Amino acid sequence: MNISFLGNWRKKHGLAFGVAVFSDGDHDPEGVAELLSECELLRAQAHQAGIELDDSAASLEALDQLLPRWRDDEESLPWLGNDVGLYLGSVIVRTIPGALWEIWPNGHPVVRLTSGREIDVVASGHTWASSGAPELSQLFAEVSEGEPDAHLPRRKP
């Protein structure tokens, strides 16, 4: 839908973006990880481009090679940015031992590493979706570089 005053408002004020997760108090890390890994819009676009998102670092490299056709679509850009950030977080959580999703009191999901460092993957996803830099594979490499045993396959608990 193209509404001229809305487009002008967005140019002046920017797009609101973000993801919030709220709970009734019970914290199920597996359930949160599963919920945040859905990323339907990103998975659909990757599938159309012939890319399999298998929660690996290699899939991040493949995403970095996509032509950024979505940047012209003001409607889907913030949603795609959310999905990209959540997918990046899912790859980190599933491949780096000890990494887990942390939900801030305001509902914002971040990834917490064993070092205590918190990564705002949603903000990183929005930056990547809008500019392509830094690359997702580069972000992953930087995150995993400082973590002990990040190069080892993650074991299931």
PDB file of C-alpha atoms in Angstrom:
ATOM      1  CA  MET A   1       0.000   0.000   0.000  1.00  0.00           C
ATOM      2  CA  ASN A   2       1.460   3.349  -0.997  1.00  0.00           C
ATOM      3  CA  ILE A   3       0.141   6.156   1.183  1.00  0.00           C
ATOM      4  CA  SER A   4       2.022   9.367   0.433  1.00  0.00           C
ATOM      5  CA  PHE A   5       1.755  11.008   3.864  1.00  0.00           C
ATOM      6  CA  LEU A   6       2.875   7.761   5.534  1.00  0.00           C
ATOM      7  CA  GLY A   7       5.905   7.505   3.256  1.00  0.00           C
ATOM      8  CA  ASN A   8       6.826  11.108   4.064  1.00  0.00           C
ATOM      9  CA  TRP A   9       6.366  10.483   7.784  1.00  0.00           C
ATOM     10  CA  ARG A  10       8.660   7.441   7.601  1.00  0.00           C
ATOM     11  CA  LYS A  11      11.345   9.428   5.790  1.00  0.00           C
ATOM     12  CA  LYS A  12      11.183  12.098   8.492  1.00  0.00           C
ATOM     13  CA  HIS A  13      10.919   9.833  11.557  1.00  0.00           C
ATOM     14  CA  GLY A  14      12.429   6.548  10.409  1.00  0.00           C
ATOM     15  CA  LEU A  15      10.956   3.094  10.788  1.00  0.00           C
ATOM     16  CA  ALA A  16      10.313   1.546  14.127  1.00  0.00           C
ATOM     17  CA  PHE A  17      11.822  -1.884  14.401  1.00  0.00           C
ATOM     18  CA  GLY A  18      12.528  -4.563  16.875  1.00  0.00           C
ATOM     19  CA  VAL A  19      11.347  -7.755  18.421  1.00  0.00           C
ATOM     20  CA  ALA A  20       9.917  -8.265  21.876  1.00  0.00           C
ATOM     21  CA  VAL A  21       9.404 -11.540  23.725  1.00  0.00           C
ATOM     22  CA  PHE A  22       7.335 -11.655  26.873  1.00  0.00           C
ATOM     23  CA  SER A  23       6.701 -14.569  29.169  1.00  0.00           C
ATOM     24  CA  ASP A  24       4.415 -15.457  32.033  1.00  0.00           C
ATOM     25  CA  GLY A  25       7.483 -16.040  34.203  1.00  0.00           C
ATOM     26  CA  ASP A  26       8.373 -19.582  33.183  1.00  0.00           C
ATOM     27  CA  HIS A  27      11.572 -19.495  31.152  1.00  0.00           C
ATOM     28  CA  ASP A  28      11.992 -22.309  28.665  1.00  0.00           C
ATOM     29  CA  PRO A  29      15.330 -21.737  26.862  1.00  0.00           C
ATOM     30  CA  GLU A  30      14.595 -24.429  24.255  1.00  0.00           C
ATOM     31  CA  GLY A  31      11.167 -22.955  23.512  1.00  0.00           C
ATOM     32  CA  VAL A  32      12.558 -19.431  23.240  1.00  0.00           C
ATOM     33  CA  ALA A  33      15.321 -20.636  20.888  1.00  0.00           C
ATOM     34  CA  GLU A  34      12.768 -22.453  18.730  1.00  0.00           C
ATOM     35  CA  LEU A  35      10.446 -19.435  18.600  1.00  0.00           C
ATOM     36  CA  LEU A  36      13.214 -17.016  17.708  1.00  0.00           C
ATOM     37  CA  SER A  37      14.648 -19.275  15.006  1.00  0.00           C
ATOM     38  CA  GLU A  38      11.505 -19.308  12.827  1.00  0.00           C
ATOM     39  CA  CYS A  39      12.472 -16.277  10.664  1.00  0.00           C
ATOM     40  CA  GLU A  40       9.778 -17.003   8.053  1.00  0.00           C
ATOM     41  CA  LEU A  41      10.369 -14.007   5.766  1.00  0.00           C
ATOM     42  CA  LEU A  42      14.129 -14.581   5.624  1.00  0.00           C
ATOM     43  CA  ARG A  43      13.692 -18.312   5.053  1.00  0.00           C
ATOM     44  CA  ALA A  44      11.241 -17.658   2.203  1.00  0.00           C
ATOM     45  CA  GLN A  45      13.584 -15.200   0.494  1.00  0.00           C
ATOM     46  CA  ALA A  46      16.571 -17.503   0.976  1.00  0.00           C
ATOM     47  CA  HIS A  47      14.588 -20.430  -0.465  1.00  0.00           C
ATOM     48  CA  GLN A  48      13.665 -18.369  -3.533  1.00  0.00           C
ATOM     49  CA  ALA A  49      17.383 -17.663  -4.013  1.00  0.00           C
ATOM     50  CA  GLY A  50      18.252 -21.360  -3.641  1.00  0.00           C
ATOM     51  CA  ILE A  51      19.904 -20.974  -0.227  1.00  0.00           C
ATOM     52  CA  GLU A  52      19.301 -23.508   2.514  1.00  0.00           C
ATOM     53  CA  LEU A  53      19.290 -21.988   5.984  1.00  0.00           C
ATOM     54  CA  ASP A  54      20.658 -24.841   8.089  1.00  0.00           C
ATOM     55  CA  ASP A  55      21.763 -22.784  11.113  1.00  0.00           C
ATOM     56  CA  SER A  56      25.422 -22.980  10.110  1.00  0.00           C
ATOM     57  CA  ALA A  57      28.143 -20.365   9.640  1.00  0.00           C
ATOM     58  CA  ALA A  58      28.205 -21.375   5.962  1.00  0.00           C
ATOM     59  CA  SER A  59      24.575 -20.296   5.596  1.00  0.00           C
ATOM     60  CA  LEU A  60      25.551 -16.844   6.898  1.00  0.00           C
ATOM     61  CA  GLU A  61      28.184 -16.647   4.160  1.00  0.00           C
ATOM     62  CA  ALA A  62      25.537 -17.599   1.595  1.00  0.00           C
ATOM     63  CA  LEU A  63      23.216 -14.851   2.861  1.00  0.00           C
ATOM     64  CA  ASP A  64      26.047 -12.340   2.520  1.00  0.00           C
ATOM     65  CA  GLN A  65      26.105 -13.142  -1.212  1.00  0.00           C
ATOM     66  CA  LEU A  66      22.398 -12.392  -1.805  1.00  0.00           C
ATOM     67  CA  LEU A  67      21.503  -9.465  -4.033  1.00  0.00           C
ATOM     68  CA  PRO A  68      19.798  -6.923  -1.730  1.00  0.00           C
ATOM     69  CA  ARG A  69      16.521  -6.570  -3.646  1.00  0.00           C
ATOM     70  CA  TRP A  70      14.625  -6.020  -0.387  1.00  0.00           C
ATOM     71  CA  ARG A  71      16.196  -2.585   0.218  1.00  0.00           C
ATOM     72  CA  ASP A  72      13.684  -0.996  -2.143  1.00  0.00           C
ATOM     73  CA  ASP A  73      10.741  -2.356  -0.157  1.00  0.00           C
ATOM     74  CA  GLU A  74      10.103  -0.060   2.808  1.00  0.00           C
ATOM     75  CA  GLU A  75       7.371  -2.376   4.069  1.00  0.00           C
ATOM     76  CA  SER A  76       9.445  -5.548   4.367  1.00  0.00           C
ATOM     77  CA  LEU A  77      12.858  -4.068   5.256  1.00  0.00           C
ATOM     78  CA  PRO A  78      12.229  -3.823   9.028  1.00  0.00           C
ATOM     79  CA  TRP A  79      10.717  -7.317   9.138  1.00  0.00           C
ATOM     80  CA  LEU A  80      13.595  -8.771   7.191  1.00  0.00           C
ATOM     81  CA  GLY A  81      16.051  -6.983   9.494  1.00  0.00           C
ATOM     82  CA  ASN A  82      14.375  -8.640  12.484  1.00  0.00           C
ATOM     83  CA  ASP A  83      14.535 -12.050  10.831  1.00  0.00           C
ATOM     84  CA  VAL A  84      18.183 -11.644   9.843  1.00  0.00           C
ATOM     85  CA  GLY A  85      19.112 -10.676  13.400  1.00  0.00           C
ATOM     86  CA  LEU A  86      17.175 -13.566  14.887  1.00  0.00           C
ATOM     87  CA  TYR A  87      18.717 -15.980  12.396  1.00  0.00           C
ATOM     88  CA  LEU A  88      22.212 -14.713  13.223  1.00  0.00           C
ATOM     89  CA  GLY A  89      21.404 -15.200  16.909  1.00  0.00           C
ATOM     90  CA  SER A  90      20.082 -18.689  16.240  1.00  0.00           C
ATOM     91  CA  VAL A  91      23.282 -19.665  14.445  1.00  0.00           C
ATOM     92  CA  ILE A  92      25.355 -18.321  17.340  1.00  0.00           C
ATOM     93  CA  VAL A  93      23.232 -20.106  19.966  1.00  0.00           C
ATOM     94  CA  ARG A  94      23.259 -23.401  18.061  1.00  0.00           C
ATOM     95  CA  THR A  95      26.960 -23.439  17.196  1.00  0.00           C
ATOM     96  CA  ILE A  96      28.870 -21.694  19.994  1.00  0.00           C
ATOM     97  CA  PRO A  97      28.969 -23.695  23.250  1.00  0.00           C
ATOM     98  CA  GLY A  98      27.383 -21.858  26.156  1.00  0.00           C
ATOM     99  CA  ALA A  99      25.722 -19.151  24.034  1.00  0.00           C
ATOM    100  CA  LEU A 100      22.060 -18.629  24.851  1.00  0.00           C
ATOM    101  CA  TRP A 101      19.173 -16.287  24.299  1.00  0.00           C
ATOM    102  CA  GLU A 102      18.669 -13.701  27.008  1.00  0.00           C
ATOM    103  CA  ILE A 103      15.484 -11.644  27.152  1.00  0.00           C
ATOM    104  CA  TRP A 104      15.886  -8.175  28.632  1.00  0.00           C
ATOM    105  CA  PRO A 105      13.081  -6.916  30.926  1.00  0.00           C
ATOM    106  CA  ASN A 106      11.673  -4.856  28.037  1.00  0.00           C
ATOM    107  CA  GLY A 107      11.313  -8.067  25.978  1.00  0.00           C
ATOM    108  CA  HIS A 108      14.279  -7.430  23.672  1.00  0.00           C
ATOM    109  CA  PRO A 109      16.155 -10.646  22.791  1.00  0.00           C
ATOM    110  CA  VAL A 110      19.960 -10.654  22.825  1.00  0.00           C
ATOM    111  CA  VAL A 111      22.508 -13.446  22.733  1.00  0.00           C
ATOM    112  CA  ARG A 112      24.596 -13.913  25.875  1.00  0.00           C
ATOM    113  CA  LEU A 113      27.977 -15.584  25.516  1.00  0.00           C
ATOM    114  CA  THR A 114      29.788 -17.540  28.232  1.00  0.00           C
ATOM    115  CA  SER A 115      32.109 -14.546  28.642  1.00  0.00           C
ATOM    116  CA  GLY A 116      29.057 -12.515  29.737  1.00  0.00           C
ATOM    117  CA  ARG A 117      29.090 -10.407  26.576  1.00  0.00           C
ATOM    118  CA  GLU A 118      25.655  -9.655  25.160  1.00  0.00           C
ATOM    119  CA  ILE A 119      25.163  -9.321  21.416  1.00  0.00           C
ATOM    120  CA  ASP A 120      22.243  -7.255  20.114  1.00  0.00           C
ATOM    121  CA  VAL A 121      21.713  -9.431  17.060  1.00  0.00           C
ATOM    122  CA  VAL A 122      18.454  -7.713  16.061  1.00  0.00           C
ATOM    123  CA  ALA A 123      20.236  -4.358  15.690  1.00  0.00           C
ATOM    124  CA  SER A 124      22.967  -6.111  13.701  1.00  0.00           C
ATOM    125  CA  GLY A 125      20.313  -7.687  11.466  1.00  0.00           C
ATOM    126  CA  HIS A 126      18.770  -4.311  10.718  1.00  0.00           C
ATOM    127  CA  THR A 127      22.160  -2.810   9.896  1.00  0.00           C
ATOM    128  CA  TRP A 128      22.965  -5.694   7.564  1.00  0.00           C
ATOM    129  CA  ALA A 129      19.556  -5.601   5.856  1.00  0.00           C
ATOM    130  CA  SER A 130      19.801  -1.873   5.197  1.00  0.00           C
ATOM    131  CA  SER A 131      23.488  -1.593   4.260  1.00  0.00           C
ATOM    132  CA  GLY A 132      24.997  -5.064   3.889  1.00  0.00           C
ATOM    133  CA  ALA A 133      27.830  -4.267   6.258  1.00  0.00           C
ATOM    134  CA  PRO A 134      29.228  -5.703   8.333  1.00  0.00           C
ATOM    135  CA  GLU A 135      28.719  -9.086   6.744  1.00  0.00           C
ATOM    136  CA  LEU A 136      26.899 -11.714   8.805  1.00  0.00           C
ATOM    137  CA  SER A 137      29.787 -14.155   8.444  1.00  0.00           C
ATOM    138  CA  GLN A 138      32.159 -11.466   9.720  1.00  0.00           C
ATOM    139  CA  LEU A 139      29.934 -10.772  12.728  1.00  0.00           C
ATOM    140  CA  PHE A 140      29.792 -14.479  13.482  1.00  0.00           C
ATOM    141  CA  ALA A 141      33.587 -14.786  13.215  1.00  0.00           C
ATOM    142  CA  GLU A 142      34.083 -11.834  15.576  1.00  0.00           C
ATOM    143  CA  VAL A 143      31.649 -13.278  18.114  1.00  0.00           C
ATOM    144  CA  SER A 144      33.107 -16.781  17.999  1.00  0.00           C
ATOM    145  CA  GLU A 145      36.718 -15.598  18.044  1.00  0.00           C
ATOM    146  CA  GLY A 146      36.740 -14.688  21.715  1.00  0.00           C
ATOM    147  CA  GLU A 147      34.749 -17.660  22.934  1.00  0.00           C
ATOM    148  CA  PRO A 148      36.474 -20.768  24.246  1.00  0.00           C
ATOM    149  CA  ASP A 149      35.750 -23.932  22.251  1.00  0.00           C
ATOM    150  CA  ALA A 150      33.727 -22.001  19.653  1.00  0.00           C
ATOM    151  CA  HIS A 151      35.334 -24.054  16.899  1.00  0.00           C
ATOM    152  CA  LEU A 152      34.137 -27.333  18.427  1.00  0.00           C
ATOM    153  CA  PRO A 153      30.745 -28.761  17.517  1.00  0.00           C
ATOM    154  CA  ARG A 154      28.093 -28.026  20.106  1.00  0.00           C
ATOM    155  CA  ARG A 155      26.831 -30.994  22.101  1.00  0.00           C
ATOM    156  CA  LYS A 156      23.222 -31.418  23.033  1.00  0.00           C
ATOM    157  CA  PRO A 157      22.624 -31.305  26.802  1.00  0.00           C
TER     158      PRO A 157
END
